[in-house]
CSV table of N, CA and C in Angstrom, one decimal:
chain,number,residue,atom,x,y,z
D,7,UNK,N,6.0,20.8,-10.3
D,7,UNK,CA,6.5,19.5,-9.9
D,7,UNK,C,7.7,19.1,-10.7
D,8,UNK,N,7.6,19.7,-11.9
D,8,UNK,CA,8.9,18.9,-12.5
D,8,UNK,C,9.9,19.4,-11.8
D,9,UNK,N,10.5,20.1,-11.4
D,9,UNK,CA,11.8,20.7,-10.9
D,9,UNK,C,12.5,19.6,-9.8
D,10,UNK,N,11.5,18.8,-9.3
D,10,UNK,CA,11.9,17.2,-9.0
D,10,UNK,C,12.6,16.4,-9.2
D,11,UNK,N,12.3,16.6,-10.8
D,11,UNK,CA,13.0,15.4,-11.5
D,11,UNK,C,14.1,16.3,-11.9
D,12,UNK,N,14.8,17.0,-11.4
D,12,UNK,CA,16.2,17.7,-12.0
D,12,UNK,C,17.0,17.2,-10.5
D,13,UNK,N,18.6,16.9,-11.3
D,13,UNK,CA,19.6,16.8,-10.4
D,13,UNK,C,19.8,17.6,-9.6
D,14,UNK,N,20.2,17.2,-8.0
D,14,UNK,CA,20.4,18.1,-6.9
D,14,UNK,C,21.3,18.7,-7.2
D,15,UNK,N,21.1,20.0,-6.6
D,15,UNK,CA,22.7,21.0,-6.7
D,15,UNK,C,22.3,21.8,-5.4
D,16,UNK,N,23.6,21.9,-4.4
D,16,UNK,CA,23.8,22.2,-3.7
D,16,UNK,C,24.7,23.1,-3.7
D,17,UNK,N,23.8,24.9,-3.4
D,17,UNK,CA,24.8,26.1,-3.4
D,17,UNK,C,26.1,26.2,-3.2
D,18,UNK,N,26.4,25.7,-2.0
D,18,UNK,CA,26.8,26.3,-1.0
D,18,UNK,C,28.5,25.2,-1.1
D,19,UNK,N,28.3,24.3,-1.9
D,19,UNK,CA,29.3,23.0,-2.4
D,19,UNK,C,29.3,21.9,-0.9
D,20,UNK,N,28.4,22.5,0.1
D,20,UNK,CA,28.7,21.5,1.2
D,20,UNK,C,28.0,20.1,1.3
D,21,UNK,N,28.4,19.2,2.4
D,21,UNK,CA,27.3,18.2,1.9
D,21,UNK,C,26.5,17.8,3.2
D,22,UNK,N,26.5,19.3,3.9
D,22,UNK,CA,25.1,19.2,4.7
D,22,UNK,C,23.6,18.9,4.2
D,23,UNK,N,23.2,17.6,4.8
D,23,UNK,CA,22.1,17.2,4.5
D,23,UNK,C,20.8,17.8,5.5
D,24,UNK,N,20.9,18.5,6.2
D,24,UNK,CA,20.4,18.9,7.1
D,24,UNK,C,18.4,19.5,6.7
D,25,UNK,N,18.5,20.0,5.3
D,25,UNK,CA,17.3,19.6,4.8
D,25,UNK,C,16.6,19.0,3.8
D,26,UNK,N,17.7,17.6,3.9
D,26,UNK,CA,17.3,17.0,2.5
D,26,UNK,C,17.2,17.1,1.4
D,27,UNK,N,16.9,16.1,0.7
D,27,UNK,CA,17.3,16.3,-0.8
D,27,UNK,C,16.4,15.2,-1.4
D,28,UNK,N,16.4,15.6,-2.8
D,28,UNK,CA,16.1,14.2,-3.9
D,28,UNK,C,17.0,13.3,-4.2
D,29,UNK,N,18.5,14.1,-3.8
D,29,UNK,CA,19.5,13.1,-4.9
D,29,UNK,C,19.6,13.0,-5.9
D,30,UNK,N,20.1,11.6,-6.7
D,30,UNK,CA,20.2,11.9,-8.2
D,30,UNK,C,18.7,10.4,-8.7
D,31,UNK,N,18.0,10.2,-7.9
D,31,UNK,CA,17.5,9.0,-8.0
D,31,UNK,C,16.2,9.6,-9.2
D,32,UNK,N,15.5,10.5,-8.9
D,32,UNK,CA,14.5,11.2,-10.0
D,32,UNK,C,15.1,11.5,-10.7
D,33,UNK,N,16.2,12.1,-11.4
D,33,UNK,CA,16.5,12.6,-12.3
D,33,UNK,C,17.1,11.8,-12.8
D,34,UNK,N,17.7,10.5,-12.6
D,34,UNK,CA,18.0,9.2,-13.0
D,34,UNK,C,16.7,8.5,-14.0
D,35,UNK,N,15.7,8.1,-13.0
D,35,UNK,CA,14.7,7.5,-13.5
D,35,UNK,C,14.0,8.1,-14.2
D,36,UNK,N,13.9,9.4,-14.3
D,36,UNK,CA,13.9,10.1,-16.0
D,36,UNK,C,14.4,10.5,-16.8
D,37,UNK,N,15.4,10.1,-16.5
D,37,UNK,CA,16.6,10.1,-17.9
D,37,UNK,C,16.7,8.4,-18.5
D,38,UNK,N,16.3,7.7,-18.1
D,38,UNK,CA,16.5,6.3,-18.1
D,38,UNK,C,15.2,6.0,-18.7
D,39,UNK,N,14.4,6.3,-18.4
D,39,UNK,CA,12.6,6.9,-19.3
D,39,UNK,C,13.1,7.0,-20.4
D,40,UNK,N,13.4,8.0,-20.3
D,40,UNK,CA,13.7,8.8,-22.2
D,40,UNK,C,14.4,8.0,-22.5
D,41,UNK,N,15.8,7.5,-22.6
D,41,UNK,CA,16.6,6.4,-23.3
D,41,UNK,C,15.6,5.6,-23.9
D,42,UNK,N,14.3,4.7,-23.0
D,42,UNK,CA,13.5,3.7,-23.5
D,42,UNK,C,12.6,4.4,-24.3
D,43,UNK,N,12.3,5.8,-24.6
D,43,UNK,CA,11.3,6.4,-25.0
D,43,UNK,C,10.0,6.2,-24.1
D,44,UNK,N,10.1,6.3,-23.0
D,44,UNK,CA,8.7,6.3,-21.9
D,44,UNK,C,9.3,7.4,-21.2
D,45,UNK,N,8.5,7.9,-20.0
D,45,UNK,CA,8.3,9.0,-18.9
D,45,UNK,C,8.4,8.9,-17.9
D,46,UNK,N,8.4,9.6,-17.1
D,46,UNK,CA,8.1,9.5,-15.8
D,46,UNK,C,7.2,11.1,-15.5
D,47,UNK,N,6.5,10.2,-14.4
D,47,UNK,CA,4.9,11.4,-13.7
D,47,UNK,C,5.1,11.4,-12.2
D,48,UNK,N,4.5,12.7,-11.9
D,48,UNK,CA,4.5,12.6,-10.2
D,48,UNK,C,3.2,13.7,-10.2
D,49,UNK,N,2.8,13.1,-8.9
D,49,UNK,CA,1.6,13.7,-8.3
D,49,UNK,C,1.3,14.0,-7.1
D,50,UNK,N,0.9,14.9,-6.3
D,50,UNK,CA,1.1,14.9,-5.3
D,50,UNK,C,-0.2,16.0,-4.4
D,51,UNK,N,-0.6,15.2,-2.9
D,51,UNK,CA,-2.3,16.1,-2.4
D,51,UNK,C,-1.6,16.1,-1.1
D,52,UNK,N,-1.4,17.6,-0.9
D,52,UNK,CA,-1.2,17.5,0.6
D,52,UNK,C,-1.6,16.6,1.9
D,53,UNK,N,-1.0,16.3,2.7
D,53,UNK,CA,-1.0,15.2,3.8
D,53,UNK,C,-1.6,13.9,3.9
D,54,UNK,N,-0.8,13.5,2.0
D,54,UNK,CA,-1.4,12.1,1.6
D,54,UNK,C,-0.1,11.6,0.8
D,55,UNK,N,0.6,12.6,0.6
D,55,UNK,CA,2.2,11.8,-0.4
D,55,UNK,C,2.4,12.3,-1.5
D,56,UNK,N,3.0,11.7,-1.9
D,56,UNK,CA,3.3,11.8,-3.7
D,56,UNK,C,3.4,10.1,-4.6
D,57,UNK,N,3.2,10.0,-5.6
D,57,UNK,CA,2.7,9.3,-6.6
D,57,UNK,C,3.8,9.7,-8.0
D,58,UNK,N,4.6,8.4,-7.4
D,58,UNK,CA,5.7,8.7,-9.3
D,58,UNK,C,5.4,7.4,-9.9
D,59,UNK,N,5.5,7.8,-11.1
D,59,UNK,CA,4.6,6.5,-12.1
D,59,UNK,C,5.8,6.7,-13.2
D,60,UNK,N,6.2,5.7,-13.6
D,60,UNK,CA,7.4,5.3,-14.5
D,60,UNK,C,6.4,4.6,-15.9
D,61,UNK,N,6.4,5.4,-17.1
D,61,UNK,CA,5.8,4.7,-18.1
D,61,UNK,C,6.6,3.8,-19.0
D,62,UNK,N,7.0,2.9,-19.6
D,62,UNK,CA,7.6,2.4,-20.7
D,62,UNK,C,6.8,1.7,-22.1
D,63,UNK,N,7.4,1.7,-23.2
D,63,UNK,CA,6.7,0.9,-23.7
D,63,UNK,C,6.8,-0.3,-24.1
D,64,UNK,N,6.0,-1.5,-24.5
D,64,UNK,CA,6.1,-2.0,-24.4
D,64,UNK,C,6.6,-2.8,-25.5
D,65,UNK,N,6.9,-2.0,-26.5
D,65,UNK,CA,7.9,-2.7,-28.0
D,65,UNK,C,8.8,-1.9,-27.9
């Protein structure tokens, strides 16, 4: 699952979206984690979703 949180790259340089993407929104919100010194988690059960949990601390 981590491979999620890595920026999209798109072989091919086109910007056919035709099977979607993550974007840069995960790999954002865990780089933005680390700056604060927290994480980010994801989980996920077939034909029930996924679960991303953003930790920080709190000092």
């Amino acid at each position: 699952m981590a491979v999620i949180f890595e920026a999209f790259k798109r072989a091919d340089g086109s910007t056919n979206r035709r099977y979607g993407d993550t974007g840069l929104g995960l790999s954002l919100s865990r780089d933005i984690a680390r700056l604060l010194d927290g994480a980010t988690y994801a989980t996920s059960k077939p034909e029930h979703g996924s679960t991303f949990t953003l930790y920080l601390p709190l000092a």
